[in-house]
XYZ file of C-alpha atoms in Angstrom:
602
model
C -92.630 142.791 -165.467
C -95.941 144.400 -165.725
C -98.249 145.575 -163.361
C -102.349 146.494 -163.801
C -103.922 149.490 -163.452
C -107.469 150.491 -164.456
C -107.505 147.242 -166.424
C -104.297 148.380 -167.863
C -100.776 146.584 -168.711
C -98.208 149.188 -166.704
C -94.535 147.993 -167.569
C -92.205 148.423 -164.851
C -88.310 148.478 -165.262
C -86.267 147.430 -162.780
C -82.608 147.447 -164.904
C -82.741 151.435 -163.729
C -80.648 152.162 -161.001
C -78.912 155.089 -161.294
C -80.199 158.927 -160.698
C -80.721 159.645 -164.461
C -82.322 156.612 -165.700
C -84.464 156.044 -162.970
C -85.468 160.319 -163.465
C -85.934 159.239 -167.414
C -88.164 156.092 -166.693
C -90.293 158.097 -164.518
C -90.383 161.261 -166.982
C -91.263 158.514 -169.908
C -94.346 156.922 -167.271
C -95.393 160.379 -167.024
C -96.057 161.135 -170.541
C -97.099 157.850 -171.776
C -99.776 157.138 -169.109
C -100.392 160.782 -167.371
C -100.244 162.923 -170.730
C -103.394 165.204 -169.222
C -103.012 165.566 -165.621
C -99.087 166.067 -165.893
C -97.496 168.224 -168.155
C -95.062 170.083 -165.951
C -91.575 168.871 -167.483
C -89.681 171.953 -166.961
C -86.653 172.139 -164.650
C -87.577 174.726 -162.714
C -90.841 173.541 -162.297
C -92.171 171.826 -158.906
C -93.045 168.667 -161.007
C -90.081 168.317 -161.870
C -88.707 168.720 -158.317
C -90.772 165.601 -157.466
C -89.464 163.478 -160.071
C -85.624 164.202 -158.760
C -87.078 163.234 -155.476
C -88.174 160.481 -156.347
C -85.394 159.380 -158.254
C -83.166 160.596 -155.793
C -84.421 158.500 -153.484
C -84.193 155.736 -155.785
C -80.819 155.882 -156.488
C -79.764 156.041 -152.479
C -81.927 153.037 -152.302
C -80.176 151.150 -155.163
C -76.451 152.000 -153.845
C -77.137 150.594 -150.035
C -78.223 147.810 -151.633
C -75.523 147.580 -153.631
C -73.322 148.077 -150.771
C -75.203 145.983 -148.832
C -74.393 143.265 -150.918
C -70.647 143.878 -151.402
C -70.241 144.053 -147.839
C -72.005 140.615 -147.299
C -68.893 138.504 -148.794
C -65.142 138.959 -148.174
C -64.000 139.454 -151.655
C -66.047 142.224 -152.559
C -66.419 144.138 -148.676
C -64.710 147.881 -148.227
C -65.728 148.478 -145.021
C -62.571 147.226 -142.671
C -65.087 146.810 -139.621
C -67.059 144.474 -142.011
C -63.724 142.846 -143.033
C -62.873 141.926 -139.166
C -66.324 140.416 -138.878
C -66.486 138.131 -141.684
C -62.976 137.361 -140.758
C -64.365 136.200 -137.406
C -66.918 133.931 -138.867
C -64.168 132.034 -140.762
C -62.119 131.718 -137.579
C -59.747 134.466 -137.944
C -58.778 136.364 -134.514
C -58.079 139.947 -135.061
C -55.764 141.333 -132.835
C -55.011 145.187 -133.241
C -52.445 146.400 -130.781
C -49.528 143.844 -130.600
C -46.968 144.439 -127.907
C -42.951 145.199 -128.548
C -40.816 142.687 -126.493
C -36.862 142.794 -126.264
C -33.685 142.384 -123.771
C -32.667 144.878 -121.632
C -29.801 145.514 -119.022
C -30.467 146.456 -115.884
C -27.945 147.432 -113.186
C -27.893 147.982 -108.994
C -25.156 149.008 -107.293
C -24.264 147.170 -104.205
C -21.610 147.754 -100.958
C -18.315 146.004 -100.518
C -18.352 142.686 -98.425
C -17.366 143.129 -94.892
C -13.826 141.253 -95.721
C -13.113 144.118 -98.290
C -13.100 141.295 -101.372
C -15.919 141.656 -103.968
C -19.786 142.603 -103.252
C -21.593 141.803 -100.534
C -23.927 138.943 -101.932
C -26.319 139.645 -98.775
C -27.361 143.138 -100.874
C -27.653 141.125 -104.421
C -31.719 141.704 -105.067
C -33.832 140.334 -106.893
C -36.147 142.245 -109.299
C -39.443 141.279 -109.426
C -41.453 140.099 -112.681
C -44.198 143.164 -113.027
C -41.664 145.253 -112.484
C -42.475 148.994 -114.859
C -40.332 151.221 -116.396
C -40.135 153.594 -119.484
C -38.426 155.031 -122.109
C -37.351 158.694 -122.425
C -40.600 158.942 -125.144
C -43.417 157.679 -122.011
C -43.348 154.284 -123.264
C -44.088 151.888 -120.568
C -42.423 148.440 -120.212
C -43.054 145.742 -117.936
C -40.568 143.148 -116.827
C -41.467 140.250 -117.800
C -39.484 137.397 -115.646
C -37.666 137.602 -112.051
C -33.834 138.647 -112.554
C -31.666 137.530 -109.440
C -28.651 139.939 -109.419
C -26.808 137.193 -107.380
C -26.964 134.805 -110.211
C -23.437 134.132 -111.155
C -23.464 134.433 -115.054
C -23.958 138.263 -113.805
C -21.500 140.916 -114.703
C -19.823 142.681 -112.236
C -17.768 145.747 -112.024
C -16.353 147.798 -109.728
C -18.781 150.973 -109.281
C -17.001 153.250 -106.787
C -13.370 153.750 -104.806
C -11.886 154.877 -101.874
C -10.718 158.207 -102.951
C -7.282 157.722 -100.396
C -6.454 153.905 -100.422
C -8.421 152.920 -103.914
C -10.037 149.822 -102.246
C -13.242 149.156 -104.049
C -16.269 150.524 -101.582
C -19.281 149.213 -103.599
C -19.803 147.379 -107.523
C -21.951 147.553 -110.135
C -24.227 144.059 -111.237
C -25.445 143.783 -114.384
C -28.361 141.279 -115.709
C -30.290 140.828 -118.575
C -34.344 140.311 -118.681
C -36.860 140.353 -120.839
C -39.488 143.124 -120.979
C -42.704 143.616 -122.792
C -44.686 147.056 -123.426
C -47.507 148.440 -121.756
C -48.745 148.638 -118.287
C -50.728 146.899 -116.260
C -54.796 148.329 -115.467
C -57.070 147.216 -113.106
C -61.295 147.336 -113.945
C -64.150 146.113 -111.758
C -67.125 145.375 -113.390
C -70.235 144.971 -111.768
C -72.451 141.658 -112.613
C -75.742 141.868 -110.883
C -77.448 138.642 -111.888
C -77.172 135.528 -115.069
C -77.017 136.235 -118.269
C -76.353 134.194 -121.255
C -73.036 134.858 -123.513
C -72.037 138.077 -121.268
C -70.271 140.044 -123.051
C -68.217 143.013 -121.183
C -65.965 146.003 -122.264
C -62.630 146.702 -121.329
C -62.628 150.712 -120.720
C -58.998 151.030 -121.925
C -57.944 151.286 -125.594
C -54.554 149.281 -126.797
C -55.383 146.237 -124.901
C -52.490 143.907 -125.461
C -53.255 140.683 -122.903
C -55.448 140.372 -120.687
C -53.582 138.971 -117.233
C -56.330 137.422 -115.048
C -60.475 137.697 -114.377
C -60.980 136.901 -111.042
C -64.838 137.101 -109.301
C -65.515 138.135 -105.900
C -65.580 134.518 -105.027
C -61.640 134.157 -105.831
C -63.239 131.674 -108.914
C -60.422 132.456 -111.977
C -61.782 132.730 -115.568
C -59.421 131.534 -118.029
C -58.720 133.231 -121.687
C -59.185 130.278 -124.563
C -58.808 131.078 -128.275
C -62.537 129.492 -128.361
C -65.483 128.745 -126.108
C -65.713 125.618 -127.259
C -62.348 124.689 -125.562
C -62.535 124.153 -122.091
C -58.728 122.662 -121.404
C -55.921 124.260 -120.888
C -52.518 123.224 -119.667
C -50.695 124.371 -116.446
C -47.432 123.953 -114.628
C -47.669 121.928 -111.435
C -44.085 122.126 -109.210
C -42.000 119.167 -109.921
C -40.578 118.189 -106.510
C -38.269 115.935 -108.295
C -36.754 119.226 -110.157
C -33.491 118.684 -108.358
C -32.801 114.859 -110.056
C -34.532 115.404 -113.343
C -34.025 119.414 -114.139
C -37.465 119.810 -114.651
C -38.994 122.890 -112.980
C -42.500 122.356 -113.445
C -44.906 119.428 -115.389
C -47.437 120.321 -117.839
C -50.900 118.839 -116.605
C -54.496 119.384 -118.275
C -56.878 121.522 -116.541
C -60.528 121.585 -117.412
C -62.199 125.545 -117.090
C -65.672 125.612 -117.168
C -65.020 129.112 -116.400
C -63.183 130.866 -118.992
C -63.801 133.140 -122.022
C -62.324 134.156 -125.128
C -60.889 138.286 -125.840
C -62.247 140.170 -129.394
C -60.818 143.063 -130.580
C -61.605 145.612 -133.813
C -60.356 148.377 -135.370
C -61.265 151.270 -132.885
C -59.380 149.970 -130.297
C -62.336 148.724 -128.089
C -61.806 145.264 -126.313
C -64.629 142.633 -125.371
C -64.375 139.591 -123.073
C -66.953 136.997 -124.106
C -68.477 134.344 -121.675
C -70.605 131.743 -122.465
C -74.219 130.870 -121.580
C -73.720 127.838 -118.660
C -74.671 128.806 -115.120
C -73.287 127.914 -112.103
C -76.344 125.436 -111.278
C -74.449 123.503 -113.789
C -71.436 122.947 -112.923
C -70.149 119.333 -112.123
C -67.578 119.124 -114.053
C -63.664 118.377 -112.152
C -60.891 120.605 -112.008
C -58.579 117.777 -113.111
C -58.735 115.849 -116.726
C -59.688 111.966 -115.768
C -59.011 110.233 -118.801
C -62.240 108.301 -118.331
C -64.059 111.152 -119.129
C -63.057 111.812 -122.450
C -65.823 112.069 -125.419
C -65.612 109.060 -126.773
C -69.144 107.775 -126.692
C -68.582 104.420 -127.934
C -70.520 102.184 -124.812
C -73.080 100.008 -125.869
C -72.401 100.164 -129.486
C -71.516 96.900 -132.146
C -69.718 99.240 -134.563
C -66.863 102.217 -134.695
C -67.288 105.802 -135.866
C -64.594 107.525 -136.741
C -65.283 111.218 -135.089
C -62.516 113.896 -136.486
C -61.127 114.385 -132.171
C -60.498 117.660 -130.969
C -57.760 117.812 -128.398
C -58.640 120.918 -126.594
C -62.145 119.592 -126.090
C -61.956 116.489 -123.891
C -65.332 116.679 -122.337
C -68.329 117.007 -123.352
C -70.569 120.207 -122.970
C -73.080 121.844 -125.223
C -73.096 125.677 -122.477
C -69.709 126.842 -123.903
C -68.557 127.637 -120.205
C -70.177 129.156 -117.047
C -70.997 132.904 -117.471
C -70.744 134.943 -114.129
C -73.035 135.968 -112.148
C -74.672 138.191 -108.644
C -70.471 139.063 -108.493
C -67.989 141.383 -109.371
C -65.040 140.683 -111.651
C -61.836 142.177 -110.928
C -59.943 142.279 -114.294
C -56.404 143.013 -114.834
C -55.226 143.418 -118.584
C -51.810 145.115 -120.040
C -52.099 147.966 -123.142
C -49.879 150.155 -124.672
C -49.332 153.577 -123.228
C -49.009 154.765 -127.221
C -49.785 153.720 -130.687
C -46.212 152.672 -131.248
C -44.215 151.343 -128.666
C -41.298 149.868 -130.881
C -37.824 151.733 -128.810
C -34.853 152.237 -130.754
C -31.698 151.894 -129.038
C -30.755 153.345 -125.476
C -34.595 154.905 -125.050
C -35.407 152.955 -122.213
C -33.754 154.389 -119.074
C -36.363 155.291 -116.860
C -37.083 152.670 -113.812
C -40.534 153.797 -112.623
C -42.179 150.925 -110.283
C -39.217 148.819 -109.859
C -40.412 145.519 -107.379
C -37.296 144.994 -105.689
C -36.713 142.014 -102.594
C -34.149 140.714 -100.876
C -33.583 137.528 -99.209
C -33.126 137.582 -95.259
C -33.856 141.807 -95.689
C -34.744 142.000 -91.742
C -31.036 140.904 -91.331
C -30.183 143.533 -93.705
C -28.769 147.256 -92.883
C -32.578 149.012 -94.195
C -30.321 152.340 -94.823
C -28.196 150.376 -96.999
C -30.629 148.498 -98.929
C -32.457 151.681 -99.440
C -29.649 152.763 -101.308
C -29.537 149.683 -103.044
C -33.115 150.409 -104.646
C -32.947 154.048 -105.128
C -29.524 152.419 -107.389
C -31.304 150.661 -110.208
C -30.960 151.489 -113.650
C -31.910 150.544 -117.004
C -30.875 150.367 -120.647
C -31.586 148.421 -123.574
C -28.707 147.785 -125.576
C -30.842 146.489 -128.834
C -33.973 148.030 -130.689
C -36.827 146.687 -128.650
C -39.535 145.681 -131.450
C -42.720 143.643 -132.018
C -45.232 146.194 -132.811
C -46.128 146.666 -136.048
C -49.236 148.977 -138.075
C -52.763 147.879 -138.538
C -52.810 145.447 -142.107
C -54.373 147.561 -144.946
C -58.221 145.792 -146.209
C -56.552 143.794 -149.123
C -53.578 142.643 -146.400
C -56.166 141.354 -143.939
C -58.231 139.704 -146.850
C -55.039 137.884 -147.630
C -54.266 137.082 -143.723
C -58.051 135.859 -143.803
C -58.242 133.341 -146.336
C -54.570 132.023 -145.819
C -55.778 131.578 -141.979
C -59.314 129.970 -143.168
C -56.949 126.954 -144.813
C -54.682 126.339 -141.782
C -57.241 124.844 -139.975
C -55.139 124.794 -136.693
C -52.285 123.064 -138.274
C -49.308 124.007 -140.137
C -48.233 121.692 -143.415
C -47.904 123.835 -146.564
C -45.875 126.790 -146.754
C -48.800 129.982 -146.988
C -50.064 127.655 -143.028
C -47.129 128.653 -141.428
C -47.388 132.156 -142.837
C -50.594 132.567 -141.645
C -49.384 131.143 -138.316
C -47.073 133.531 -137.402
C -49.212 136.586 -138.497
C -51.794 135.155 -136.409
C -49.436 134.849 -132.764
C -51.109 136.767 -129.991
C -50.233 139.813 -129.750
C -48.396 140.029 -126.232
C -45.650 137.985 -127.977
C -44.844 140.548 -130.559
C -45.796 140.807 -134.091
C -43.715 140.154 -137.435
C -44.083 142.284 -140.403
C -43.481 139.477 -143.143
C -42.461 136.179 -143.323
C -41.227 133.543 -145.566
C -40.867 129.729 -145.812
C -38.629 127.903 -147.511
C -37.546 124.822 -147.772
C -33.977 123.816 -146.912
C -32.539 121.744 -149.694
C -29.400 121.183 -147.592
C -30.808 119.365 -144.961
C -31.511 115.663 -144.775
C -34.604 116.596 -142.839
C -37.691 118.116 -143.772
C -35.996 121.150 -142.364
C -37.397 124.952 -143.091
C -35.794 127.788 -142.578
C -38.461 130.986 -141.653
C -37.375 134.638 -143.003
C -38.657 137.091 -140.799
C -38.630 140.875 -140.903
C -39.949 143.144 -138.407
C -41.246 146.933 -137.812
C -38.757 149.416 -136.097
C -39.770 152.436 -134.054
C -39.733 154.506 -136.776
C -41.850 152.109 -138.911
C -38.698 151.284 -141.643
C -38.272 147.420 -141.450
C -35.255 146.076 -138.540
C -34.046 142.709 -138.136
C -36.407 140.668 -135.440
C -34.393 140.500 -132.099
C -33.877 137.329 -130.235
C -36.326 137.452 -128.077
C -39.388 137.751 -130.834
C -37.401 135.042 -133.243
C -37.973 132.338 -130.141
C -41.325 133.519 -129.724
C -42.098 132.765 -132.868
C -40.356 129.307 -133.146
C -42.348 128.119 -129.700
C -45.708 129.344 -131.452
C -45.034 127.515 -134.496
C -44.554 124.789 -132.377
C -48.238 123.902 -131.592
C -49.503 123.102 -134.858
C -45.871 122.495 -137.057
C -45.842 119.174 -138.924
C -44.116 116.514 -136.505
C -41.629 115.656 -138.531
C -40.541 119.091 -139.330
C -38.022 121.379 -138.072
C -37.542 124.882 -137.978
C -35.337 127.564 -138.533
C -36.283 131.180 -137.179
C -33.687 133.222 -139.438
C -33.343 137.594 -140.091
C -34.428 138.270 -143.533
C -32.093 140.986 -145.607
C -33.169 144.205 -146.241
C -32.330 145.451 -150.011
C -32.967 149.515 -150.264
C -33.637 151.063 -153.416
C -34.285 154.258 -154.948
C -36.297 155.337 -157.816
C -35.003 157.702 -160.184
C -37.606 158.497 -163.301
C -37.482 161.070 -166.268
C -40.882 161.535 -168.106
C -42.468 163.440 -170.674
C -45.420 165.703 -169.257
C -48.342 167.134 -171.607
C -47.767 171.111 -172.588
C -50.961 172.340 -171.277
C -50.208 171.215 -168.096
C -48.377 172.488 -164.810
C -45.303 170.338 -164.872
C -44.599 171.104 -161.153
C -48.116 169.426 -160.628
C -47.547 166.447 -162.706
C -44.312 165.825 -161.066
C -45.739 165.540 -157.764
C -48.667 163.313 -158.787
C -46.423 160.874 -160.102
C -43.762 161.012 -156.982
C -47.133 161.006 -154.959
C -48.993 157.674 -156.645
C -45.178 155.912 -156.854
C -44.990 156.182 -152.497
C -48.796 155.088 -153.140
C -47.611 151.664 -154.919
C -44.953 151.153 -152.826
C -46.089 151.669 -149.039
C -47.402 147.677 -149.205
C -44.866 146.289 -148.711
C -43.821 142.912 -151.050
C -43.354 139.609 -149.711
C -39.787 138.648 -148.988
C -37.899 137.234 -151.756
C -40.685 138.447 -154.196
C -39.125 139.885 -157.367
C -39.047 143.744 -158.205
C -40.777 144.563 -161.382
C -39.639 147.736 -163.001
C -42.723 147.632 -165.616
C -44.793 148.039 -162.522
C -43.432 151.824 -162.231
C -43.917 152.667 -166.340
C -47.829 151.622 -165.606
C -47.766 153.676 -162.141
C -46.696 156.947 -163.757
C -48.700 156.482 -167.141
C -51.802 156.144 -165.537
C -51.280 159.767 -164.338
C -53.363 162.430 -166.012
C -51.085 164.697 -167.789
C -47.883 162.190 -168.767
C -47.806 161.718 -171.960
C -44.441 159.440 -171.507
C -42.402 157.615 -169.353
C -38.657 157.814 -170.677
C -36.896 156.577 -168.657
C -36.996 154.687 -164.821
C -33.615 153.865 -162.689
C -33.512 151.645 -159.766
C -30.609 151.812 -157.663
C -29.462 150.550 -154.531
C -28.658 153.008 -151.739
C -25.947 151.869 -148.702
C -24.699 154.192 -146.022
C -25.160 154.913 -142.949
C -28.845 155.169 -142.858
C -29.259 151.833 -144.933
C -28.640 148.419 -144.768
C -25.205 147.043 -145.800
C -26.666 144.470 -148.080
C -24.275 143.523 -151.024
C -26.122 143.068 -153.414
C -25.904 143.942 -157.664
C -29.042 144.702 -159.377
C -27.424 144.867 -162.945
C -26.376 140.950 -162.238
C -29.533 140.299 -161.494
C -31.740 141.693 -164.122
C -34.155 139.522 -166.303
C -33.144 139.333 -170.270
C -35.724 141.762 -171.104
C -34.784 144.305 -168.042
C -38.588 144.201 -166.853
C -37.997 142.829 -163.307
C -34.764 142.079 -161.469
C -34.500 138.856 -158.922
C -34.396 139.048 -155.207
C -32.731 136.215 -153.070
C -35.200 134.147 -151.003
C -33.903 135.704 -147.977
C -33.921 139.663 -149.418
C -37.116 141.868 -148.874
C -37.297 145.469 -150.522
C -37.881 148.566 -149.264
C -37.969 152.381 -150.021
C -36.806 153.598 -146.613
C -37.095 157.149 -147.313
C -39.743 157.960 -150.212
C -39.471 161.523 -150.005
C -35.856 161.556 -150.740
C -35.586 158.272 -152.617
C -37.908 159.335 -155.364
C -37.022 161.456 -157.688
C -37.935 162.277 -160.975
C -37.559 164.993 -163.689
C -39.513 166.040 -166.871
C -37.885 165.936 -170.320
């Protein structure tokens, strides 16, 4: 491209980019076109200070543009805030601080029955649901359903003895519950008049679930995964429950009020509302099937819309945004970054909510002494919570998500289903599908690992398995069924001998090779993906210094401290010894790196 100037043809260049060649174009301009008035090309001159100025400037110029553009598409972005956002735009909910949930035991102790056989049932308690308690690490846990210690599938024991006749004088109940991490915080935010798509701030970090939004009007706002949905579906009491076993029915509620909860990476929290007004709201409570959006009236032909079924009415205001109130919101986070327990760590019963039926009937010494009795313990790892997805991880959770499109039919959909469950239901490290040849069904049986408290992979307890199985549920295929099944864990160790340059420190080398080999391997694979030994060679060539790899040994390691996997790696070795197979069901792992990689120089 050329440019004039005092009638003459000025080429300018816009291939330069960089420091030096923009610095070289302009030092070229200089003498070609100022050859009088500028002669001062000497690097310690102040001409030349202007030209690395200049070209200085250029090149910062030229790299946010650059960047700029990278950051603008998903494939080429670095920037994990970026990442999150054009993740949003292709649907994809981010949710950074997933909860742990588990079983634990809890106990009460409880007085003799007047007639001197078994517990007096009158003292059985119940234990509320938002009850709190904690592990010997500060962890908070929250109860998570009602546990009635006069249920009779309860355990019961006898707890203490007359120390002269040995008649029982009080026994022990034990129940199970379910508990989930974090603890409950209250903030009141002030909203002193309309405004379109409010958007609001949570002031704690770790936000897990958000548990109501209530104005000062008692008018509930409900959480939706979009604006755009405005029905949900709520249990009504079945009166019938005693005939039919059915505690509650499932009935569609429309919620003009309601907003949707964003996360990103720092840990900050956002309800969103939409831009409707109260003026505006006519809508009913209750779905009436007659108002459904299906515009057909008055028409001699049939569309065929695509039908959403969490939009059954129509509205173009995405949901009433609050106003002149207050909103009283009550949310659940984590009390720490991980809150995965290990075994026994939760024995401390901090808020317990404990009733009893008839208590004015009750001796209030005696129940007294029934609360101050409660204990905890949780007899399996409690998990769920797992660490934030590295850029290339939540690239992959991205796209995969992007091609669901709310339902679940090839294999990679139901992947990206379960790394997408909310986050108050726990969270699963990795996951596979595969299809169960076995079965005359289109049956599929779902590997899942999970993350333990020490962030080495754990089998997924109970409780997380069925909360996976009831989220796959919405959008599974309806004539497939699923399997929620423990994948294996298969731990290695990585021996390697290599021959380092003689220039070099060989102590250095060593650890730059141990160092980029943890590198490679703190991704984990996929489960059932196969382990490529070539993969190491290329991981310790590419280190400055090695002039050879000689040798690389992969071994299994069993013990205490690892998983009792049987399991040969010599039987399964390709031809060529490049790779060796893992089962379908197998995931690997280098539990330990600092101990499980070793390597020596020849």
């Amino acid at each position: 491209m050329v440019r004039k100037r005092d009638n003459r043809l000025v080429p300018i260049k816009y291939t330069s980019r960089e420091f030096d060649t923009i610095k070289n174009d302009l030092v070229e301009h200089a003498k070609r076109y100022y050859p009088d008035s500028f002669q001062d090309f000497n690097e310690a001159g102040v001409g030349s200070l202007l030209l690395d100025t200049v070209a200085y400037v250029g090149d910062i110029l030229s790299f946010y543009t650059d960047f700029q553009a990278n950051e603008s598409f998903l494939p080429t972005a670095l920037e994990y805030d970026n990442i999150i956002k054009l993740g949003k735009q292709m649907g994809y909910k981010f949710r950074g601080n997933p909860a742990s949930v588990g079983t634990a035991a809890f106990f009460v102790v409880v007085p003799v029955s007047s007639t001197g056989v078994g517990p007096d049932t009158r003292y059985m308690p119940i234990l509320r649901k938002g009850s709190q308690f904690r592990t010997a690490e500060n962890v908070g846990f929250i109860l998570d359903e009602d546990i009635n210690f006069a249920d009779s599938n309860n355990q019961i024991i006898v707890a203490q003895v007359d120390d002269t006749s040995g008649s029982p004088t009080s026994y022990a109940v034990k129940a199970y519950g379910t508990v989930v991490s974090g603890e409950l915080t209250r903030d009141i935010v002030n909203v002193p008049g309309y405004q379109k798509l409010l958007r609001i701030k949570l002031s704690s970090n770790r936000v897990t679930e958000v548990i109501s939004v209530v104005d000062r009007e008692g008018h509930t706002y409900y959480e939706v995964d979009n604006l755009s949905q405005n029905t949900i579906y709520k249990p009504v009491t079945n009166r019938n429950s005693d005939t039919d076993k059915v505690g509650a029915i499932m009935r569609p509620f429309v919620v003009p009020r309601r907003f949707v909860m964003e996360q990103d990476k720092r840990n900050q929290t956002y309800l969103q509302f939409g831009f409707g007004s109260e003026t505006e709201l006519k809508t009913e409570s209750i779905l009436d099937p007659r108002t459904v959006t299906l515009q057909r009236n008055g028409k001699n032909y049939v569309t065929d819309p695509s039908f959403d079924p969490t939009r059954l009415t129509e509205t173009d205001k995405l949901g009433i945004s609050p106003a002149n109130t207050s909103l009283t919101i009550i949310y659940r986070t984590n009390t720490r970054n991980n809150v995965n327990v290990a075994t026994g760590r939760l024995t401390k019963a901090s808020r317990p909510i404990i009733d009893f039926k008839n208590v004015t009937e009750l001796n209030q010494a005696t129940t007294r002494t029934v609360r101050q009795s409660i204990e905890v313990n949780n007899e399996s790892p409690i998990i769920g919570d797992v660490s934030t997805p590295s850029s290339e991880e939540l690239k992959r959770r991205i796209y995969d998500n992007f091609a669901t499109q709310n339902r679940a039919v090839t294999k990679l959909d139901y992947v990206s289903t379960i790394y997408s469950m909310p986050p108050q239901f726990g969270a699963i490290k990795r996951a596979m599908v595969v299809r169960d040849d076995d079965s005359f069904k289109r049956n599929l049986n779902i590997y899942v690992i999970a993350e333990g408290a020490n962030g080495k992979l754990t089998q997924a307890n109970t409780n997380l398995k069925r909360n996976v199985k009831t989220w796959l549920n919405r959008n599974r295929m309806i004539n497939d069924t699923i399997d929620i099944l423990n994948a294996r864990i298969l731990n290695i160790s990585i021996d390697f001998a290599i021959v380092a340059d003689q220039e070099t420190n060989k102590f250095d080398i060593l650890a730059s090779c141990i160092t980029k080999i943890q590198e490679k391997f703190a991704v984990l694979p996929d489960i059932g993906e196969a382990f490529y030994i070539t993969d190491i060679y290329k991981v310790i060539n590419d280190v400055d210094g090695v002039v050879d790899t000689k040798r690389v040994t992969v071994k299994q390691k069993t013990g205490a401290r690892y998983s009792d996997l049987g399991f040969n790696i010599r039987d399964n070795m390709s031809p060529d010894g490049r790779y060796f197979i893992i089962p379908e069901d197998v995931i690997v792992e280098i539990k330990f790196p600092l101990e499980d990689i070793k390597g020596a120089i020849l």
